[in-house]
Coordinates of C-alpha atoms in Angstrom, one line a residue:
M1354 CA 4.3 4.2 26.5
S1355 CA 2.4 6.3 23.9
S1356 CA 4.1 7.6 20.9
P1357 CA 4.9 11.3 20.6
A1358 CA 2.2 11.6 17.9
T1359 CA -0.5 10.9 20.5
L1360 CA 0.4 14.3 22.1
F1361 CA -0.6 16.1 19.0
V1362 CA -3.5 14.4 17.3
P1363 CA -4.9 11.6 19.5
L1364 CA -8.5 12.4 18.8
Q1365 CA -8.4 12.8 15.1
F1366 CA -6.5 9.6 14.1
A1367 CA -7.6 7.3 16.9
G1368 CA -9.4 4.3 15.5
Q1369 CA -8.7 5.2 11.9
S1370 CA -7.0 2.8 9.4
R1371 CA -3.7 3.5 7.6
A1372 CA -5.7 4.2 4.3
E1373 CA -8.0 6.7 6.1
I1374 CA -5.0 8.5 7.8
F1375 CA -3.1 8.9 4.5
Q1376 CA -6.3 10.0 2.7
S1377 CA -6.7 12.7 5.3
I1378 CA -3.2 13.9 4.7
F1379 CA -3.7 14.0 0.9
T1380 CA -7.0 15.8 1.3
V1381 CA -5.5 18.5 3.4
F1382 CA -2.5 19.0 1.2
L1383 CA -4.8 19.1 -1.9
A1384 CA -7.3 21.7 -0.3
L1385 CA -4.5 24.0 0.8
G1386 CA -2.6 23.7 -2.4
T1387 CA -5.8 24.5 -4.4
L1388 CA -6.5 27.4 -2.2
V1389 CA -2.9 28.8 -2.5
G1390 CA -3.0 28.4 -6.2
V1391 CA -6.3 30.1 -6.5
V1392 CA -5.1 33.1 -4.5
V1393 CA -1.8 33.4 -6.3
I1394 CA -3.2 33.1 -9.8
G1395 CA -6.2 35.3 -9.0
Y1396 CA -3.9 38.1 -7.5
T1397 CA -1.7 37.8 -10.6
L1398 CA -4.5 38.2 -13.0
Y1399 CA -5.9 41.1 -11.1
N1400 CA -2.6 43.0 -11.2
A1401 CA -2.2 42.1 -14.8
Y1402 CA -5.6 43.6 -15.7
R1403 CA -5.1 46.6 -13.5
N1404 CA -1.7 47.5 -15.1
R1405 CA -2.6 46.4 -18.6
A1406 CA -0.6 48.2 -21.3
E1407 CA -3.7 49.3 -23.3
G1408 CA -4.9 51.7 -20.6
V1409 CA -1.5 53.5 -20.4
E1410 CA -1.3 54.0 -24.2
R1411 CA -4.8 55.4 -24.4
D1412 CA -4.2 57.8 -21.5
A1413 CA -1.0 59.0 -23.3
E1414 CA -2.9 59.6 -26.6
D1415 CA -5.6 61.5 -24.9
G1416 CA -3.3 63.7 -23.0
L1417 CA -5.1 63.3 -19.7
D1418 CA -6.0 66.8 -18.9
D1419 CA -7.5 65.5 -15.7
P1420 CA -4.9 65.8 -12.8
A1421 CA -6.4 62.7 -11.0
G1422 CA -6.1 60.7 -14.2
A1423 CA -2.6 61.9 -14.8
A1424 CA -1.6 60.8 -11.3
A1425 CA -3.2 57.4 -11.8
S1426 CA -1.2 57.0 -15.0
E1427 CA 2.0 57.9 -13.3
N1428 CA 1.4 55.3 -10.6
R1429 CA 0.9 52.4 -13.1
A1430 CA 3.5 49.9 -13.4
R1431 CA 5.5 49.8 -16.6
V1432 CA 7.9 47.4 -18.1
G1433 CA 11.3 47.6 -16.4
D1434 CA 9.9 49.3 -13.3
L1435 CA 11.0 47.9 -9.9
P1436 CA 8.1 47.1 -7.6
S1437 CA 7.7 49.2 -4.5
G1438 CA 5.9 47.8 -1.5
G1439 CA 3.2 49.8 0.3
G1440 CA 2.6 50.3 3.9
G1441 CA 6.3 50.2 4.9
G1442 CA 6.6 46.5 4.2
R1443 CA 3.7 45.5 6.4
K1444 CA 2.0 43.6 3.7
L1445 CA 5.1 41.6 2.8
F1446 CA 5.8 40.7 6.5
L1447 CA 2.2 39.7 7.0
S1448 CA 2.3 37.4 3.9
F1449 CA 5.5 35.8 5.1
A1450 CA 4.1 35.3 8.6
I1451 CA 0.9 33.7 7.3
S1452 CA 2.9 31.4 5.0
A1453 CA 5.3 30.4 7.8
I1454 CA 2.5 29.5 10.2
I1455 CA 0.7 27.4 7.6
V1456 CA 3.9 25.6 6.6
V1457 CA 5.0 24.9 10.2
G1458 CA 1.6 23.7 11.1
L1459 CA 1.5 21.3 8.1
I1460 CA 4.9 19.9 9.1
I1461 CA 3.9 19.3 12.6
W1462 CA 0.5 17.8 11.7
T1463 CA 1.9 15.5 9.0
Y1464 CA 4.9 14.4 11.0
S1465 CA 2.7 13.5 14.0
A1466 CA 0.4 11.5 11.8
L1467 CA 3.3 9.5 10.5
L1468 CA 4.5 9.0 14.0
Y1469 CA 1.2 7.7 15.0
V1470 CA 1.1 5.2 12.0
E1471 CA 4.5 4.0 12.8
G1472 CA 3.8 3.7 16.7
Q1473 CA 1.8 0.6 16.2
P1474 CA -1.5 2.0 17.8
N1475 CA -3.9 -0.4 19.3
T1476 CA -2.2 -3.6 18.1
A1477 CA -1.9 -5.6 21.3
D1478 CA -4.7 -7.9 20.4
A1479 CA -4.3 -7.9 16.6
E1480 CA -3.5 -10.9 14.6
Q1481 CA 0.3 -11.5 14.4
I1482 CA 1.8 -12.9 11.1
N1483 CA 5.4 -13.3 10.2
V1484 CA 6.5 -12.5 6.7
T1485 CA 9.7 -13.8 5.1
G1486 CA 10.9 -13.0 1.7
E1487 CA 13.3 -15.5 0.1
D1488 CA 14.0 -16.9 -3.4
F1489 CA 11.5 -14.6 -4.9
T1490 CA 8.6 -15.9 -2.8
W1491 CA 6.7 -14.7 0.3
Q1492 CA 6.2 -17.1 3.2
F1493 CA 3.6 -16.4 5.9
E1494 CA 3.6 -18.0 9.3
Y1495 CA 0.6 -17.6 11.6
E1496 CA 0.4 -17.7 15.4
N1497 CA -0.5 -21.4 15.5
G1498 CA 2.4 -22.4 13.3
V1499 CA 0.6 -22.6 10.0
T1500 CA 2.6 -21.6 7.0
T1501 CA 1.6 -20.6 3.5
V1502 CA 3.6 -19.5 0.5
N1503 CA 2.5 -16.6 -1.8
E1504 CA -1.0 -16.6 -0.1
L1505 CA -1.9 -14.3 2.9
R1506 CA -5.3 -14.9 4.4
V1507 CA -6.6 -12.5 7.0
P1508 CA -10.0 -11.9 8.8
A1509 CA -12.1 -9.1 7.6
N1510 CA -12.6 -5.8 9.6
E1511 CA -9.7 -6.5 12.0
R1512 CA -6.2 -5.1 12.5
V1513 CA -3.3 -7.3 11.5
V1514 CA 0.4 -6.9 12.5
L1515 CA 3.0 -8.0 10.1
R1516 CA 6.6 -8.9 11.1
A1517 CA 8.8 -8.9 8.0
T1518 CA 12.2 -10.2 7.4
S1519 CA 14.4 -11.8 4.6
G1520 CA 16.2 -15.0 4.2
D1521 CA 18.5 -13.8 1.3
V1522 CA 18.5 -10.2 0.1
W1523 CA 16.6 -7.0 0.8
H1524 CA 13.0 -7.0 -0.1
T1525 CA 10.0 -4.7 0.5
F1526 CA 6.6 -6.2 1.2
G1527 CA 3.7 -4.0 0.3
I1528 CA -0.1 -4.1 -0.3
P1529 CA -0.9 -1.0 -2.4
E1530 CA -4.7 -1.1 -1.8
K1531 CA -4.2 -1.1 2.0
H1532 CA -1.4 1.5 2.1
V1533 CA 1.0 -0.8 3.8
K1534 CA 4.6 -1.2 3.1
T1535 CA 7.6 -2.4 5.1
D1536 CA 11.2 -3.5 4.4
A1537 CA 12.3 -7.1 4.7
I1538 CA 15.9 -7.2 5.6
P1539 CA 18.1 -10.1 6.4
G1540 CA 18.9 -10.4 10.1
Q1541 CA 16.3 -7.7 11.0
T1542 CA 12.5 -7.6 11.7
S1543 CA 10.4 -4.7 10.5
T1544 CA 7.0 -4.4 12.1
T1545 CA 3.9 -2.7 10.5
W1546 CA 0.1 -3.0 10.7
F1547 CA -3.0 -2.5 8.6
D1548 CA -6.8 -2.8 8.9
T1549 CA -8.1 -5.4 6.6
G1550 CA -11.5 -3.9 5.8
E1551 CA -14.1 -5.7 3.8
T1552 CA -13.7 -9.1 2.3
G1553 CA -12.0 -9.3 -1.1
E1554 CA -8.8 -10.2 -2.8
Y1555 CA -5.8 -7.9 -3.1
R1556 CA -2.2 -8.2 -4.3
A1557 CA 1.0 -8.0 -2.4
E1558 CA 4.2 -7.1 -4.2
C1559 CA 7.9 -6.6 -3.7
F1560 CA 8.9 -2.9 -4.0
E1561 CA 12.7 -3.4 -3.7
L1562 CA 14.7 -4.4 -6.8
C1563 CA 16.0 -7.8 -5.5
G1564 CA 17.0 -9.8 -8.5
T1565 CA 15.9 -11.6 -11.7
G1566 CA 12.6 -12.8 -10.1
H1567 CA 11.6 -9.4 -8.7
S1568 CA 8.8 -8.8 -11.1
G1569 CA 7.2 -12.1 -10.2
M1570 CA 7.5 -11.8 -6.4
T1571 CA 3.9 -11.4 -5.6
A1572 CA 1.3 -12.9 -3.2
D1573 CA -2.4 -13.1 -3.1
V1574 CA -4.0 -11.3 -0.1
I1575 CA -7.4 -12.9 0.7
V1576 CA -9.7 -11.1 3.2
M1577 CA -12.1 -13.6 4.6
E1578 CA -15.1 -13.5 7.0
P1579 CA -13.8 -14.0 10.6
D1580 CA -15.6 -17.3 11.0
A1581 CA -14.4 -18.7 7.8
Y1582 CA -10.9 -17.6 8.5
E1583 CA -10.9 -19.3 11.9
R1584 CA -12.3 -22.5 10.2
W1585 CA -9.6 -22.3 7.6
L1586 CA -6.8 -21.8 10.1
A1587 CA -8.0 -24.7 12.2
N1588 CA -8.1 -27.0 9.2
Q1589 CA -4.7 -26.0 8.1
S1590 CA -3.5 -26.7 11.6
D1591 CA -5.2 -30.1 11.8
G1592 CA -3.9 -31.0 8.3
D1593 CA -0.2 -30.2 9.4
E1594 CA -0.6 -32.4 12.5
A1595 CA -2.1 -35.3 10.5
A1596 CA 0.7 -34.9 8.0
S1597 CA 3.3 -34.9 10.7
N1598 CA 1.8 -37.9 12.4
E1599 CA 1.7 -39.8 9.1
S1600 CA 5.4 -39.0 8.5
D1601 CA 6.4 -40.2 11.9
G1602 CA 4.3 -43.4 11.5
A1603 CA 5.9 -44.0 8.1
N1604 CA 9.4 -43.6 9.4
T1605 CA 8.7 -45.9 12.3
S1606 CA 7.3 -48.6 10.0
A1607 CA 10.2 -48.2 7.6
N1608 CA 12.7 -48.7 10.5
R1609 CA 10.8 -51.8 11.7
L1610 CA 10.7 -53.3 8.2
D1611 CA 14.4 -52.7 7.7
A1612 CA 15.1 -54.4 11.1
G1613 CA 12.9 -57.3 10.2
D1614 CA 14.4 -57.7 6.7
A1615 CA 17.9 -57.7 8.3
A1616 CA 17.0 -60.4 10.8
A1617 CA 15.2 -62.6 8.2
S1618 CA 18.1 -62.5 5.7
G1619 CA 20.7 -63.9 8.1
P1620 CA 24.2 -62.9 8.3
T1621 CA 25.6 -60.8 5.5
H1622 CA 28.7 -61.5 3.5
S1623 CA 30.7 -59.0 5.6
D1624 CA 29.7 -60.8 8.7
V1625 CA 30.8 -64.2 7.3
A1626 CA 34.0 -62.8 6.1
A1627 CA 34.7 -61.3 9.6
T1628 CA 34.0 -64.7 11.2
E1629 CA 36.4 -66.5 8.8
L1630 CA 39.2 -64.0 9.3
T1631 CA 38.9 -64.0 13.0
P1632 CA 39.1 -67.3 14.7
P1633 CA 37.4 -68.1 18.0
I1634 CA 39.3 -66.9 21.0
A1635 CA 39.7 -70.4 22.4
A1636 CA 41.2 -71.8 19.4
R1637 CA 43.5 -68.9 19.1
D1638 CA 44.7 -69.3 22.7
R1639 CA 45.4 -73.0 22.3
G1640 CA 47.5 -72.3 19.2
E1641 CA 49.5 -69.7 21.1
S1642 CA 50.1 -72.2 24.0
R1643 CA 51.4 -74.8 21.7

């Protein structure tokens, strides 16, 4: 099921990264804000020049025998005068109507863009990584079971899905350079996505005041070439299996050694004591019969 945002802007944002979408929003607001500022300041300066006090005083000193000049002087605004709209309020209504259309359009466009971002677009085949914040560290678990601490490795130029949670208190996982941020809440899972872009190293931080170790709760984000990433992931998986096999073999050997040592050492003091305290069943029975 498509998100509501795809009904508004499916063509503009399709295929764009989070950074590109947020950059588009910033650019639009910056351009419109600059345009509105230029219009308002320009109109203010125009009216200030048109109704400057110097012209009124000079007209009064000259007497203004010209009837047209006298009428213009009377129409000039003076300090304390209340403004009067021209055209029966049509200009005022037109300015409010244009402003309302622009503001409503911006709200719909921006909200649809945010819905598109939060709707997990085109993430079905993306790399899935679980993120857990606990004890002021970040733990990352990959699809093949490999886990890392405070180091997130991802392939370049691909889309990655993060599923964040917490094992103790509230945290917020974020990578500022990638414009990605999501809450890590105990007992809940927050899902977000980002496009990795070119190879490089970035920094992930915690953006929720979580305790004394908050300032040091960071992680390295390493964007690798896809082939190098696959080799690294395979090596990590093989290393985990080898470590698990070595651990199982060591435990088996230890158990065998313990069993062998017990057999070689003969009966223990407890076994001897138990034998002395408990006579054989036949002898006990003979004693009872006598």
